[in-house]
Each structure stands twice: as structure tokens, then as C-alpha cells.
Amino acid sequence: MKHVLTYLLLLCIAFNGTLLAQSTVISGSVKDKSNGDPMIGVTIVVKGTTIGTVTDFEGNYNLQVPQDAQVLQYSFIGYKQQEIALSGQQTINVLMESDSESIDEVVVTGYGIKKKGTYTGSVEVVSADKIEQVPVASFDQVLQGQAPGLIAIGSSGAPGAAATVRIRGISSINAGNDPLYIMDGVPISAGQFSALNQNDIENVSILKDATATSLYGSRASNGVIVITTKRGSKEGNTKIQYRGQYGFNKIARDNFEMMNTEQKIQYEEETGLKTYTPEEKLALMKINTNWMDVVLRDAMTQSHEISASGGNEKTQFYVSGSYYYQEGIQYRSDFDRMNFRLNLDNQISEKARLGTNLTIGYETNSNTISGGAASTNVYNPIFSARLLNPYLKPYDANGDFNSEGLPWANPIEQLMLNENTDNTLKIVGGIFFDVELAENLVFKTNVGVDFYDYTVTDYLHPESEWGAATHGKTTRAFRRNFRVTPTNTLTYKFKVQDAHDFNVMLGQEIISNNAQSFGASAKNLPKDLKVLSVAAEADTWSGNAYDYSVASFFGNMAYSYNYKYLVDLSIRRDGSSRFGQNNRWGTFWSAGIGWNIQEENFMKSIGWIDQLKLRASIGETGNYNIGNYEHLALFGYGTYMNQSAAYFYQHQNDDLTWERKLKANVALDMAFLRKYRMKIDLYQETTKDMLFYIPYSLTTGTSGRMENIGEMTNSGIELELDAEVFQYRDLRFHLNANMAYNLNEVTKLYNGLEEIDQGYTKITVGKPLGTFYLTEWAGVDESNGKGLWYRPDGSVTDTYSDRDRQLQDGKGYLPPLTGGFTGTFSYKNWQLSAFFSWMADKWMVNGARYFTESHGMFMSYNQSTDILDYWKQPGDKAKHPSPQYQDNYYDTRLLENASFLRLKNLNISYVLNPKWLDKTGFFRSARVYAQGQNLLTFTNYQGIDPEFYGVIELNMYPHVRTFTFGIDLGF
């Protein structure tokens, strides 16, 4: 691979015809055209490069540019960008003209491009500089804390693991809560993210309210994330870029203090579990194994990428290839990916354009078991390493795996003998064609494809404990999914009397999805042979196939009067094969209005306000994220006494229909003093006809079926601030911060029910979803050392009962408060950036403590040092009860505040001086950097990691702390 990358790099250099010669210095001043005042902080860059500077307090600048530089770009928030052609000038003075529309970010909605200034929807844009270079396999892991109301929690640190993404809370119990993902106009599944190279991404738009999402109808209930990738330019020069990274990974946080050998022996003797002779004790004291160090390692990560972009007035292209490798901190886990990207635009005639977007990724993922219920925990290396006693050895005197004295399999032996590997080919892309039928009347057709082919091989070695019972076992399975989405739109833009701007769009779309899977396993294998055909005995086999389709018609009209008064109307009609014949079609809509107050005459005298925009929206979206055949009467098939058998599985429901969400949003956007931006959004979203699995009496022959019942609301506030806090000469400090508060409430269930027991949580009308439901721990009885619990009436008992469980008001696993902030210092060619994310009022059951602080139940295994504070005699004020009673339950003792503040990324970089690059003769730009990921975590949570999405955290694959060094080279 290294030789291939070196060859590609040299090939790109050989084909690059734009060699740099000597550099020159250009100086000048920048002033406001309206009043002649000097402008501070104007950005001046050599077009097409990262070479640039900013004006000082007097509006002056000096910039060293390559000799072959052709254009300088001058830009500043609230002013029109200017481009000055270079023809030997040494002094360039510029007058900047105010432009209220220039403060707008471009919003890509998937069906078109709009400016925020004339858009009434609630949209956040995450730019490329927040995504690039971060060393993760799946770009969604970078999104946490980047935008208000967006949660992206990586619930596993395993290589290649994806994040759980939520926008404005959770709005369904049994239907899906994932947002809709669109990439370059093509709907894609979240599982495709690992195929993407995040350096190919131009920006990510997060669509939240009704105006922004209703055009996607039944798929947009949980918000929409639109990914736009990089494209070529019309400048004529081909730009080649190489990016390389190399780094190291280690466990981000190991917060369990387990007993060492001396402590464990003393604990066993004190509690009467064991007695040791002096000789035995002396021998054991020579051993002090940290089993976590045995199954975990310091790992490495690397990535390499080459991209080329360019074009002319007729054809533009962007092409890239990348290689990414992440070694897991747990042995026998890693992730390996190769990626190819092509974006091509061709103006085939004056009126017609043809293009393609294509991503191909091939990845190999080696996995280890990283979770499990209590009955399977011993197969989890993390669990096993926690509880194995420190006086046991992983290896014998000969260096072979040791099994003597171990209560279960040696975890490192099982990791090394057994394998689980999957290989996936992922293809995402589309072909588009648009033609201007008449002036400002454009027809566009786009055919998108989302495809993956997944194969997995699982092998249990016959000499491993896990494979011994079957004398070796291998499993081979595949899954293939193909989705095609043809979309046709007709757009017409026109003006009336130069003041009334209209943009009207009509569209039609079809989604067709087909999937199939097959798997087989066999046992009794010869040693080290892993294929099914050599097995002596077949074990199990399975197969499945399904499809679904959606047909849609939609329309949108956007209106603007003098950039002052704004209206946005959308409607969409969807039909889905997933619903009953009586309710297969649904209609979804939105209406948004906006007022750019700064455009009013009475605001002209207030020069420090750049933007003051009021907007509001209301509308309805839908959710159809359920199984494909929930509306049908179904039979299941299996075997009985080695014969095929059928059984009644599900009742028919012709009335099953869409889950609907009514969204309302009011917001204020502000920009002032040319360097501050602020945004406030207030929203309320109500889910109706909630899709929920209703249990039936077993006398009906089935366990239940999906029905439309219940209601739920999410309401909240979102704040965002972007500020150029400080700038003096070459020193700048920029701050971006956001926070969100979301209040969830279940408002209605079915058949008059007020609550539904979910085990550790309870769904209760009037309370947030995910509120914990546990018996309250009351401490230790000082007189006898027994555990104590509160009854619902407030009395105390020394007998645990599930009937004493109580709703823990204000304590749920869904955090109501979330946010993040980034501070960036820049000095000349240096830049230091720190990004923090946080969650508050987040609660979680620490499932590992049930085993490591077991109150005597698992005392023969290693325990946390915290358990040493246990009751020994009457009068003791101990934290833990006497181990003789084994008072160990999932109660509020294990419920912990998992709020956290985490330094997600710290990056320091240096852009090399153009004078140095000129001497090489072929480098256009160069940047070196070092960064750390997950460097610091501030939390009271005692488990492996607070950044986990779920009710109970038990033996998760730990998140990693990463140190990376990188270089970017432009040719």
C-alpha cells in the first residue's frame, strides 16, 4: 500500500504543470466604500490556495504571493466579495461595498440551493473545516456539539463504529428516530457513512423545522441531514492535494479502580471467602496482573488521500482516492477502508448539463464481542478482564496461554484463536441531467443509487473454549441491499416589477428498495480450516428477502419582496407499501414566513446592525420507519421434528398509517458590528398517531401488532453565537458556541393507559420518555450491615422488591441540555483550535458496577476498590453492606449522572511560508499539524465512558484518545 501511495503521489506531481517561481509582496489598504473608514479583519487570499492574510487595525495588509498567482480575493461578512486580477502590481487599495445578502450562508436542501437570507427554514451548516482531518472512520462521529439541537453520540469506540444521531430529541417509541440522510441529492442509509472520506465533504446542512423538512414528507419527521461533496472549478488549473495522517490510539478513560493482589487477598480473608497459608500468599503476591492491559493495547491509525480538481467552462471534475486504517485498542479488532470519489459536471450545450456523483468504498472490519447480557458476559473481553483476579496469570512459564485457576476462558486466548471479519462493498452515486427549457425554466432528472454487499465470516477455533463444544464452528453470511431513487423536478424562477421574486418547483420521486440475505453455519471442523465445505456437520441456515417502495409528488413556492418579506410554501403527497390499503397515502405540508427587518427604512440609520431577521414556520411531516410488512397477516416458518412447519405470526391491519409530526418554529437571526452573529430558535413538535407495538393475549396466537396510538411532544430553545472576539494585527480569536434545551413529554398512550413498564424505565403520561423506574437505595443499616431501600410511602425496608420501584423524576437517559463550543486562535501562519462538546442532566445505569461492586454476589472474582468500604461491625457507617447478605440489585445505587464536558479535538497547525515553497519548484501550499481527540473528559460518571446512548452501559468498547500528526500538500 505504501508503494502504491508513493507511486500515485509522484504521478500526480508529474502531471502538475503549474510550477511556482519566485514570490512577491503585495501591500495596500481596504476601506468601506460608503464612508471611507478603514476595515479591520478583511480576509485576503490568493484565489485557489490557502495563502492569505487579514487587514490590521488601520485597514492595511501585506501579503507574500507566488509569482504565478493570478487573482486576489477580498472578503468580509456583510460586504460583497471582490476579486482583483494581478498584473505586476505591488500596491492594491480596495473599496468594499456593503451587501446585506452576503451574510447569508448557502443552504443545500437536496432539491435545490437557497440563501439563508431569503429562507424561512431552520437550518444549520457545518462547514468542511470542522469535518476535515479529524481521525474517525465515520464522519457522523464529528457532528456531536457542532450544531444546536443535534446529538451524535458514538456509543462504541470500536473501529468503524457509527454514531447515534438525533435532531431535536426523540419523537417515537417503536418507529425509527434516525434522521433522513441525503448526499448530493441521493437518499442514503447511515450505514454508508463509513464508505465516505470526510475530506471529500464540502459542507453538511442540518434541516430541522417544517419549512426545511416537509418537502421530504414521510421521511423527514426526525429531521434531514444533507451532505454536499466537493466539486471541480472553472479556473482551468488542475489542483492536486495530498493529505496524510499517522497517529496513536489508547483508551480515553479507564475509570474503574480494581483491587490489586494484596487488596484482593485481604478482602477474601476478611470476608471468610478463602484462607491462605503464608507460602501461598507469598507466591500469589509475586503476581499482579492488570487484565485490562492484557486485552487492550496502544494502537495506531493512518490515512492517506490524493485528490485532484479543476476544469474549464465546459467540464469540471473532482476525483479522489483514499486509504484509511484504524487499529482497535482491543486485540483482534481493526478497520481498513479504501475509497474512490468522482464528481463530474459537463455543460453539454448552452442549455443542458450532465453530471455524475460516485462514491465507492471497500472496507474490512475485524470485530470482537463487545457487549452482552449477564448470561453471555463471560464472552466479553472487557467484562472478563474486569473480573479476573489479579493473582491469575494470562501466560504460563512457557509463554503459552494459561487456563489454570481461571473461572472461565482466558480472554486473550479467545481473542487470538477466534475470528469475526466482515467485508463490505458500498456504492453511492447518481447521474443527473438538467436542461433549461425556456428562460429560467429548468427541468432536472436525477437517478440515485444506494448499494451495499456485506459478507461476514465467524470462526470459533476448536481449541478455544467457545468453540470446544462444537469441535470448531464457522458461520458464513451475506446481505445485499439495492435502492434506486429517480427524481424529476421542474423549477421556474421569475420576477414581477423587479420587486417580487418567485421560485416555483414541482417534483416527482420514486423509491424502490430490494434486499436479501443468507447465512449458514457448520461445526466439527479440522484445526485451522474455516470454510463450510470441510465441516463434518451442518448446523444452521437461514435466508430472507424483502422489498418496499415509496411514490411521491411534491411542490414548493418561495416568494421574496425586495429581500424584505418572505414566504415559503411546500406540499408533498407520499404513498408507501409499508402501510395498510386504507391509509397508504399521506399528505405533508409547511408554511414559512420571514421578515428581514434590517431592510426597512427605519433601520438604515442603525449602522451597527447587519442583519435582523424574524422567521416562523408551521407544518407536518411523517415517519414510516417500521418493518416492511407490519400491516399484513403473516405466517412464520420453521422446523418441527426435522419437518417444515408454519405458524400464525401476525394479524392484519389495513388501517396502519403514517406517524405524523406537527412542527412549529419561531426564530430570530441577528448579525451586528460586522463580526457577531446570533440566532435563537423556539420550537414545539407534536407526534400524533404514534406507531407502537401493542401486546396481545397469547390466546390470539400472536404476541401483538403495530398500531397507531399515542402522542408525544418535544419543545425547546436553541441558541447559537459566532463571534470574532479579538483581532490585533496578525493575532485573532474566533469563538463559536451553541446550546439547546429540549423537553420531551409523553402526552397520550392507548386504551386509557397512563404508564407502561419498560424494565429500568417507565413510559408515563406527563413525563419524558426514558425516565428511570428503579427501587431507591437507602444505604446500609448500621446495626447489622444489611442493605436498605425506600418504599414508595417513604418508609425504609431491608428487603428489596421490584414492587417498590419508583419513577425517578428528572432523571432520564435522554439529555435535555446539549451543546458545544470552539475557540480558534490564529497568529500569522499558526492556528490553535479547541473544540468542546457537552451534555447536562444525562443519567445512565452503570451496569458494570452490578458486578464490580456486587455486595458479595460475585466476590470470588475481582472487585472495585470502592467495595472495601463495607460494613464489618455494628456502628460502622459504611458505603456498602456486609457481603454475607448479597444485597445486590439494579437500584438507584447504580443510577449515575452521566453529564460531561469533553475536549473532543485540539488542533495546532502551521502553514508554510510561500517563499520556502517557491524554492521547491512544485509545491503550491503546505500545512503541517498535530491534534488530539478525546483528550479530556470532565464527568462524575464512574463507568467506562459517559458518551453512550442508552439506558444501561455495560461493557461497551471504550472510546479512544487519539494523537495524530498530519501534512497537507498542494501541487
Short mmCIF file of N, CA and C in Angstrom, two decimals, residues 828-968:
data_model
loop_
_atom_site.label_atom_id
_atom_site.label_comp_id
_atom_site.label_asym_id
_atom_site.label_seq_id
_atom_site.Cartn_x
_atom_site.Cartn_y
_atom_site.Cartn_z
N LYS A 828 -0.39 34.83 12.48
CA LYS A 828 0.35 34.66 11.24
C LYS A 828 0.01 33.30 10.64
N ASN A 829 1.00 32.44 10.50
CA ASN A 829 0.75 31.15 9.86
C ASN A 829 0.36 30.05 10.84
N TRP A 830 0.24 30.40 12.12
CA TRP A 830 -0.09 29.42 13.15
C TRP A 830 -1.58 29.47 13.47
N GLN A 831 -2.14 28.32 13.82
CA GLN A 831 -3.52 28.27 14.27
C GLN A 831 -3.67 27.20 15.35
N LEU A 832 -4.38 27.58 16.41
CA LEU A 832 -4.70 26.66 17.50
C LEU A 832 -6.20 26.65 17.69
N SER A 833 -6.80 25.46 17.61
CA SER A 833 -8.24 25.34 17.71
C SER A 833 -8.59 24.28 18.75
N ALA A 834 -9.56 24.59 19.61
CA ALA A 834 -10.03 23.65 20.62
C ALA A 834 -11.55 23.54 20.53
N PHE A 835 -12.04 22.31 20.43
CA PHE A 835 -13.47 22.07 20.32
C PHE A 835 -13.94 21.22 21.50
N PHE A 836 -14.95 21.73 22.21
CA PHE A 836 -15.54 21.04 23.36
C PHE A 836 -17.00 20.71 23.04
N SER A 837 -17.45 19.55 23.49
CA SER A 837 -18.88 19.24 23.46
C SER A 837 -19.32 18.86 24.86
N TRP A 838 -20.61 19.04 25.14
CA TRP A 838 -21.10 18.77 26.49
C TRP A 838 -22.55 18.32 26.47
N MET A 839 -22.93 17.62 27.50
CA MET A 839 -24.32 17.23 27.76
C MET A 839 -24.57 17.38 29.26
N ALA A 840 -25.76 17.85 29.60
CA ALA A 840 -26.10 18.06 31.00
C ALA A 840 -27.41 17.39 31.34
N ASP A 841 -27.51 16.96 32.59
CA ASP A 841 -28.71 16.27 33.11
C ASP A 841 -28.97 14.97 32.37
N LYS A 842 -27.88 14.28 32.04
CA LYS A 842 -27.95 12.97 31.39
C LYS A 842 -27.69 11.90 32.44
N TRP A 843 -28.54 10.87 32.49
CA TRP A 843 -28.42 9.83 33.51
C TRP A 843 -28.30 8.47 32.85
N MET A 844 -27.65 7.55 33.56
CA MET A 844 -27.41 6.24 32.98
C MET A 844 -27.19 5.22 34.10
N VAL A 845 -27.65 3.99 33.89
CA VAL A 845 -27.37 2.90 34.82
C VAL A 845 -25.99 2.35 34.50
N ASN A 846 -25.11 2.37 35.50
CA ASN A 846 -23.76 1.82 35.33
C ASN A 846 -23.83 0.32 35.59
N GLY A 847 -24.09 -0.45 34.54
CA GLY A 847 -24.30 -1.88 34.68
C GLY A 847 -23.06 -2.62 35.15
N ALA A 848 -21.88 -2.11 34.85
CA ALA A 848 -20.66 -2.81 35.26
C ALA A 848 -20.53 -2.86 36.78
N ARG A 849 -21.01 -1.84 37.48
CA ARG A 849 -20.89 -1.82 38.94
C ARG A 849 -21.72 -2.91 39.60
N TYR A 850 -22.74 -3.41 38.93
CA TYR A 850 -23.51 -4.54 39.46
C TYR A 850 -22.59 -5.74 39.70
N PHE A 851 -21.54 -5.85 38.88
CA PHE A 851 -20.61 -6.97 39.00
C PHE A 851 -19.36 -6.59 39.80
N THR A 852 -18.87 -5.36 39.65
CA THR A 852 -17.62 -4.99 40.32
C THR A 852 -17.84 -4.46 41.73
N GLU A 853 -19.07 -4.10 42.07
CA GLU A 853 -19.44 -3.73 43.45
C GLU A 853 -20.65 -4.58 43.83
N SER A 854 -20.44 -5.90 43.90
CA SER A 854 -21.55 -6.85 43.90
C SER A 854 -22.08 -7.18 45.28
N HIS A 855 -21.54 -6.58 46.34
CA HIS A 855 -22.03 -6.82 47.70
C HIS A 855 -22.01 -8.30 48.06
N GLY A 856 -20.97 -8.98 47.61
CA GLY A 856 -20.78 -10.38 47.95
C GLY A 856 -21.26 -11.35 46.91
N MET A 857 -22.08 -10.93 45.96
CA MET A 857 -22.65 -11.86 44.98
C MET A 857 -21.58 -12.44 44.06
N PHE A 858 -20.60 -11.61 43.67
CA PHE A 858 -19.53 -12.06 42.78
C PHE A 858 -18.17 -11.83 43.44
N MET A 859 -18.12 -12.01 44.75
CA MET A 859 -16.91 -11.66 45.49
C MET A 859 -15.75 -12.60 45.21
N SER A 860 -15.99 -13.76 44.62
CA SER A 860 -14.89 -14.64 44.27
C SER A 860 -14.09 -14.10 43.09
N TYR A 861 -14.68 -13.17 42.35
CA TYR A 861 -13.99 -12.50 41.25
C TYR A 861 -13.45 -11.17 41.75
N ASN A 862 -12.64 -10.54 40.91
CA ASN A 862 -12.08 -9.26 41.34
C ASN A 862 -13.17 -8.21 41.47
N GLN A 863 -12.96 -7.27 42.39
CA GLN A 863 -13.94 -6.25 42.70
C GLN A 863 -13.28 -4.88 42.69
N SER A 864 -14.11 -3.86 42.64
CA SER A 864 -13.63 -2.49 42.69
C SER A 864 -13.08 -2.18 44.08
N THR A 865 -12.08 -1.31 44.14
CA THR A 865 -11.55 -0.91 45.45
C THR A 865 -12.60 -0.17 46.27
N ASP A 866 -13.62 0.36 45.61
CA ASP A 866 -14.69 1.06 46.32
C ASP A 866 -15.43 0.13 47.27
N ILE A 867 -15.45 -1.17 46.97
CA ILE A 867 -16.19 -2.13 47.79
C ILE A 867 -15.49 -2.39 49.11
N LEU A 868 -14.24 -1.96 49.25
CA LEU A 868 -13.52 -2.15 50.51
C LEU A 868 -14.15 -1.36 51.65
N ASP A 869 -14.93 -0.36 51.32
CA ASP A 869 -15.67 0.39 52.35
C ASP A 869 -16.99 -0.33 52.62
N TYR A 870 -16.90 -1.52 53.26
CA TYR A 870 -18.10 -2.30 53.54
C TYR A 870 -18.28 -2.47 55.05
N TRP A 871 -19.49 -2.82 55.45
CA TRP A 871 -19.85 -2.96 56.86
C TRP A 871 -19.16 -4.18 57.46
N LYS A 872 -18.54 -3.99 58.66
CA LYS A 872 -17.85 -5.08 59.33
C LYS A 872 -18.40 -5.35 60.72
N GLN A 873 -18.88 -4.30 61.41
CA GLN A 873 -19.35 -4.49 62.78
C GLN A 873 -20.39 -3.42 63.09
N PRO A 874 -21.26 -3.67 64.11
CA PRO A 874 -22.30 -2.70 64.47
C PRO A 874 -21.71 -1.32 64.72
N GLY A 875 -22.37 -0.32 64.20
CA GLY A 875 -21.93 1.07 64.35
C GLY A 875 -21.14 1.59 63.17
N ASP A 876 -20.72 0.69 62.26
CA ASP A 876 -19.97 1.13 61.08
C ASP A 876 -20.85 1.99 60.17
N LYS A 877 -20.34 3.14 59.77
CA LYS A 877 -21.01 3.98 58.78
C LYS A 877 -20.37 3.68 57.42
N ALA A 878 -20.77 2.56 56.85
CA ALA A 878 -20.13 2.06 55.64
C ALA A 878 -20.93 2.43 54.40
N LYS A 879 -20.23 2.47 53.28
CA LYS A 879 -20.87 2.76 52.00
C LYS A 879 -21.58 1.53 51.45
N HIS A 880 -21.03 0.35 51.72
CA HIS A 880 -21.57 -0.89 51.18
C HIS A 880 -21.96 -1.84 52.31
N PRO A 881 -22.99 -2.67 52.10
CA PRO A 881 -23.43 -3.61 53.13
C PRO A 881 -22.46 -4.77 53.30
N SER A 882 -22.71 -5.57 54.31
CA SER A 882 -21.91 -6.77 54.52
C SER A 882 -22.09 -7.71 53.34
N PRO A 883 -21.00 -8.31 52.84
CA PRO A 883 -21.12 -9.21 51.69
C PRO A 883 -21.89 -10.49 51.98
N GLN A 884 -22.12 -10.80 53.25
CA GLN A 884 -22.82 -12.05 53.57
C GLN A 884 -24.27 -12.05 53.08
N TYR A 885 -24.86 -10.85 52.91
CA TYR A 885 -26.28 -10.79 52.53
C TYR A 885 -26.48 -10.77 51.01
N GLN A 886 -25.44 -10.46 50.26
CA GLN A 886 -25.51 -10.38 48.80
C GLN A 886 -26.65 -9.46 48.34
N ASP A 887 -26.75 -8.29 48.99
CA ASP A 887 -27.79 -7.32 48.65
C ASP A 887 -27.37 -6.54 47.40
N ASN A 888 -27.53 -7.15 46.26
CA ASN A 888 -27.05 -6.58 45.00
C ASN A 888 -28.18 -6.59 43.98
N TYR A 889 -28.65 -5.40 43.61
CA TYR A 889 -29.78 -5.28 42.69
C TYR A 889 -29.56 -4.07 41.79
N TYR A 890 -30.31 -4.04 40.67
CA TYR A 890 -30.29 -2.86 39.81
C TYR A 890 -31.24 -1.82 40.41
N ASP A 891 -30.71 -1.04 41.34
CA ASP A 891 -31.48 0.00 42.01
C ASP A 891 -30.80 1.34 41.76
N THR A 892 -31.23 2.38 42.47
CA THR A 892 -30.69 3.72 42.22
C THR A 892 -29.23 3.86 42.64
N ARG A 893 -28.70 2.87 43.37
CA ARG A 893 -27.27 2.89 43.68
C ARG A 893 -26.44 2.90 42.41
N LEU A 894 -26.95 2.27 41.36
CA LEU A 894 -26.23 2.17 40.10
C LEU A 894 -26.61 3.27 39.10
N LEU A 895 -27.58 4.11 39.47
CA LEU A 895 -28.01 5.20 38.59
C LEU A 895 -27.09 6.39 38.80
N GLU A 896 -26.40 6.81 37.74
CA GLU A 896 -25.39 7.85 37.86
C GLU A 896 -25.65 9.01 36.91
N ASN A 897 -25.20 10.17 37.34
CA ASN A 897 -25.24 11.35 36.50
C ASN A 897 -24.13 11.24 35.47
N ALA A 898 -24.50 11.11 34.20
CA ALA A 898 -23.53 10.94 33.12
C ALA A 898 -23.32 12.22 32.33
N SER A 899 -23.64 13.37 32.92
CA SER A 899 -23.34 14.65 32.27
C SER A 899 -21.83 14.75 32.07
N PHE A 900 -21.42 15.45 31.01
CA PHE A 900 -19.99 15.54 30.76
C PHE A 900 -19.65 16.78 29.96
N LEU A 901 -18.40 17.18 30.08
CA LEU A 901 -17.76 18.17 29.22
C LEU A 901 -16.51 17.51 28.68
N ARG A 902 -16.38 17.46 27.36
CA ARG A 902 -15.26 16.72 26.75
C ARG A 902 -14.53 17.60 25.75
N LEU A 903 -13.21 17.61 25.86
CA LEU A 903 -12.37 18.23 24.84
C LEU A 903 -12.28 17.24 23.68
N LYS A 904 -13.14 17.44 22.69
CA LYS A 904 -13.24 16.49 21.58
C LYS A 904 -12.05 16.58 20.64
N ASN A 905 -11.56 17.80 20.42
CA ASN A 905 -10.47 17.95 19.46
C ASN A 905 -9.63 19.16 19.80
N LEU A 906 -8.33 18.98 19.79
CA LEU A 906 -7.37 20.07 19.94
C LEU A 906 -6.41 19.98 18.78
N ASN A 907 -6.29 21.07 18.01
CA ASN A 907 -5.52 21.04 16.78
C ASN A 907 -4.61 22.24 16.71
N ILE A 908 -3.34 22.00 16.45
CA ILE A 908 -2.39 23.09 16.20
C ILE A 908 -1.77 22.86 14.83
N SER A 909 -1.75 23.92 14.01
CA SER A 909 -1.28 23.75 12.64
C SER A 909 -0.40 24.93 12.24
N TYR A 910 0.41 24.69 11.22
CA TYR A 910 1.28 25.72 10.67
C TYR A 910 1.26 25.63 9.15
N VAL A 911 0.99 26.77 8.51
CA VAL A 911 1.01 26.87 7.05
C VAL A 911 2.37 27.40 6.63
N LEU A 912 3.07 26.64 5.82
CA LEU A 912 4.42 27.02 5.43
C LEU A 912 4.43 28.27 4.58
N ASN A 913 5.46 29.07 4.76
CA ASN A 913 5.63 30.33 4.04
C ASN A 913 5.80 30.07 2.54
N PRO A 914 5.07 30.82 1.70
CA PRO A 914 5.20 30.62 0.24
C PRO A 914 6.63 30.76 -0.27
N LYS A 915 7.46 31.59 0.40
CA LYS A 915 8.84 31.77 -0.04
C LYS A 915 9.60 30.44 0.04
N TRP A 916 9.33 29.68 1.10
CA TRP A 916 10.00 28.39 1.23
C TRP A 916 9.52 27.41 0.16
N LEU A 917 8.23 27.46 -0.12
CA LEU A 917 7.67 26.53 -1.10
C LEU A 917 8.16 26.85 -2.51
N ASP A 918 8.39 28.15 -2.78
CA ASP A 918 8.86 28.54 -4.11
C ASP A 918 10.17 27.84 -4.46
N LYS A 919 11.00 27.63 -3.45
CA LYS A 919 12.31 27.05 -3.69
C LYS A 919 12.24 25.59 -4.10
N THR A 920 11.13 24.92 -3.77
CA THR A 920 10.99 23.51 -4.16
C THR A 920 10.66 23.36 -5.63
N GLY A 921 9.98 24.37 -6.19
CA GLY A 921 9.65 24.33 -7.60
C GLY A 921 8.36 23.61 -7.95
N PHE A 922 7.73 22.93 -6.97
CA PHE A 922 6.49 22.22 -7.35
C PHE A 922 5.40 22.27 -6.29
N PHE A 923 5.66 22.70 -5.06
CA PHE A 923 4.60 22.77 -4.05
C PHE A 923 3.82 24.08 -4.17
N ARG A 924 2.52 23.99 -4.20
CA ARG A 924 1.64 25.16 -4.20
C ARG A 924 1.34 25.63 -2.78
N SER A 925 1.14 24.69 -1.87
CA SER A 925 0.85 25.00 -0.47
C SER A 925 1.26 23.82 0.38
N ALA A 926 1.46 24.08 1.66
CA ALA A 926 1.82 23.02 2.59
C ALA A 926 1.37 23.41 3.99
N ARG A 927 0.86 22.44 4.69
CA ARG A 927 0.38 22.64 6.07
C ARG A 927 0.71 21.40 6.89
N VAL A 928 1.26 21.63 8.07
CA VAL A 928 1.54 20.53 8.98
C VAL A 928 0.74 20.77 10.25
N TYR A 929 0.36 19.70 10.92
CA TYR A 929 -0.47 19.86 12.11
C TYR A 929 -0.33 18.66 13.03
N ALA A 930 -0.72 18.89 14.27
CA ALA A 930 -0.82 17.84 15.27
C ALA A 930 -2.14 18.04 16.00
N GLN A 931 -2.79 16.96 16.34
CA GLN A 931 -4.08 17.08 17.00
C GLN A 931 -4.31 15.93 17.96
N GLY A 932 -5.21 16.18 18.90
CA GLY A 932 -5.62 15.15 19.84
C GLY A 932 -7.13 15.06 19.86
N GLN A 933 -7.64 13.85 20.00
CA GLN A 933 -9.08 13.59 20.03
C GLN A 933 -9.44 12.97 21.38
N ASN A 934 -10.52 13.49 22.01
CA ASN A 934 -10.98 12.99 23.31
C ASN A 934 -9.88 13.09 24.37
N LEU A 935 -9.26 14.26 24.44
CA LEU A 935 -8.12 14.43 25.33
C LEU A 935 -8.52 14.53 26.80
N LEU A 936 -9.60 15.25 27.09
CA LEU A 936 -10.03 15.46 28.47
C LEU A 936 -11.52 15.21 28.58
N THR A 937 -11.94 14.61 29.69
CA THR A 937 -13.36 14.41 29.96
C THR A 937 -13.62 14.76 31.42
N PHE A 938 -14.55 15.67 31.63
CA PHE A 938 -14.94 16.07 32.98
C PHE A 938 -16.34 15.52 33.25
N THR A 939 -16.45 14.61 34.20
CA THR A 939 -17.73 13.97 34.48
C THR A 939 -17.67 13.31 35.85
N ASN A 940 -18.84 13.08 36.43
CA ASN A 940 -18.94 12.31 37.67
C ASN A 940 -19.29 10.85 37.40
N TYR A 941 -19.47 10.50 36.16
CA TYR A 941 -19.84 9.13 35.83
C TYR A 941 -18.67 8.19 36.09
N GLN A 942 -18.94 7.06 36.74
CA GLN A 942 -17.88 6.14 37.16
C GLN A 942 -17.64 4.99 36.19
N GLY A 943 -18.45 4.91 35.13
CA GLY A 943 -18.30 3.81 34.18
C GLY A 943 -17.21 4.05 33.17
N ILE A 944 -17.23 3.23 32.11
CA ILE A 944 -16.19 3.33 31.09
C ILE A 944 -16.21 4.69 30.41
N ASP A 945 -17.41 5.16 30.02
CA ASP A 945 -17.48 6.43 29.32
C ASP A 945 -18.89 6.98 29.40
N PRO A 946 -19.05 8.28 29.68
CA PRO A 946 -20.40 8.87 29.73
C PRO A 946 -21.01 9.09 28.36
N GLU A 947 -20.18 9.10 27.32
CA GLU A 947 -20.69 9.35 25.97
C GLU A 947 -21.20 8.02 25.40
N PHE A 948 -22.41 7.69 25.82
CA PHE A 948 -23.05 6.43 25.46
C PHE A 948 -24.53 6.70 25.33
N TYR A 949 -25.17 6.14 24.31
CA TYR A 949 -26.59 6.36 24.08
C TYR A 949 -27.35 5.11 24.51
N GLY A 950 -28.06 5.20 25.62
CA GLY A 950 -28.83 4.06 26.07
C GLY A 950 -29.14 4.13 27.55
N VAL A 951 -29.94 3.18 28.00
CA VAL A 951 -30.40 3.13 29.39
C VAL A 951 -29.31 2.62 30.31
N ILE A 952 -28.64 1.56 29.90
CA ILE A 952 -27.63 0.91 30.74
C ILE A 952 -26.35 0.72 29.95
N GLU A 953 -25.25 1.15 30.52
CA GLU A 953 -23.93 0.96 29.90
C GLU A 953 -23.27 -0.23 30.56
N LEU A 954 -23.00 -1.26 29.78
CA LEU A 954 -22.43 -2.49 30.30
C LEU A 954 -21.38 -3.00 29.34
N ASN A 955 -20.12 -2.83 29.71
CA ASN A 955 -19.01 -3.42 28.96
C ASN A 955 -18.89 -2.90 27.53
N MET A 956 -19.16 -1.61 27.32
CA MET A 956 -19.01 -1.05 25.99
C MET A 956 -17.54 -1.08 25.57
N TYR A 957 -17.34 -1.12 24.26
CA TYR A 957 -15.99 -0.98 23.71
C TYR A 957 -15.56 0.46 24.01
N PRO A 958 -14.45 0.66 24.72
CA PRO A 958 -14.11 2.01 25.18
C PRO A 958 -13.84 2.97 24.03
N HIS A 959 -14.22 4.24 24.24
CA HIS A 959 -13.80 5.28 23.32
C HIS A 959 -12.28 5.43 23.41
N VAL A 960 -11.71 6.00 22.36
CA VAL A 960 -10.25 6.09 22.30
C VAL A 960 -9.80 7.55 22.34
N ARG A 961 -8.63 7.73 22.91
CA ARG A 961 -7.93 9.01 22.84
C ARG A 961 -6.89 8.88 21.73
N THR A 962 -6.93 9.82 20.80
CA THR A 962 -6.10 9.71 19.60
C THR A 962 -5.16 10.90 19.50
N PHE A 963 -3.90 10.62 19.20
CA PHE A 963 -2.90 11.65 18.90
C PHE A 963 -2.47 11.46 17.45
N THR A 964 -2.62 12.51 16.66
CA THR A 964 -2.40 12.40 15.22
C THR A 964 -1.47 13.50 14.73
N PHE A 965 -0.61 13.13 13.79
CA PHE A 965 0.26 14.09 13.11
C PHE A 965 -0.06 14.00 11.62
N GLY A 966 -0.14 15.17 10.97
CA GLY A 966 -0.55 15.15 9.58
C GLY A 966 0.11 16.22 8.75
N ILE A 967 -0.01 16.05 7.44
CA ILE A 967 0.53 17.01 6.49
C ILE A 967 -0.42 17.11 5.31
N ASP A 968 -0.65 18.34 4.84
CA ASP A 968 -1.43 18.61 3.63
C ASP A 968 -0.50 19.29 2.63
#
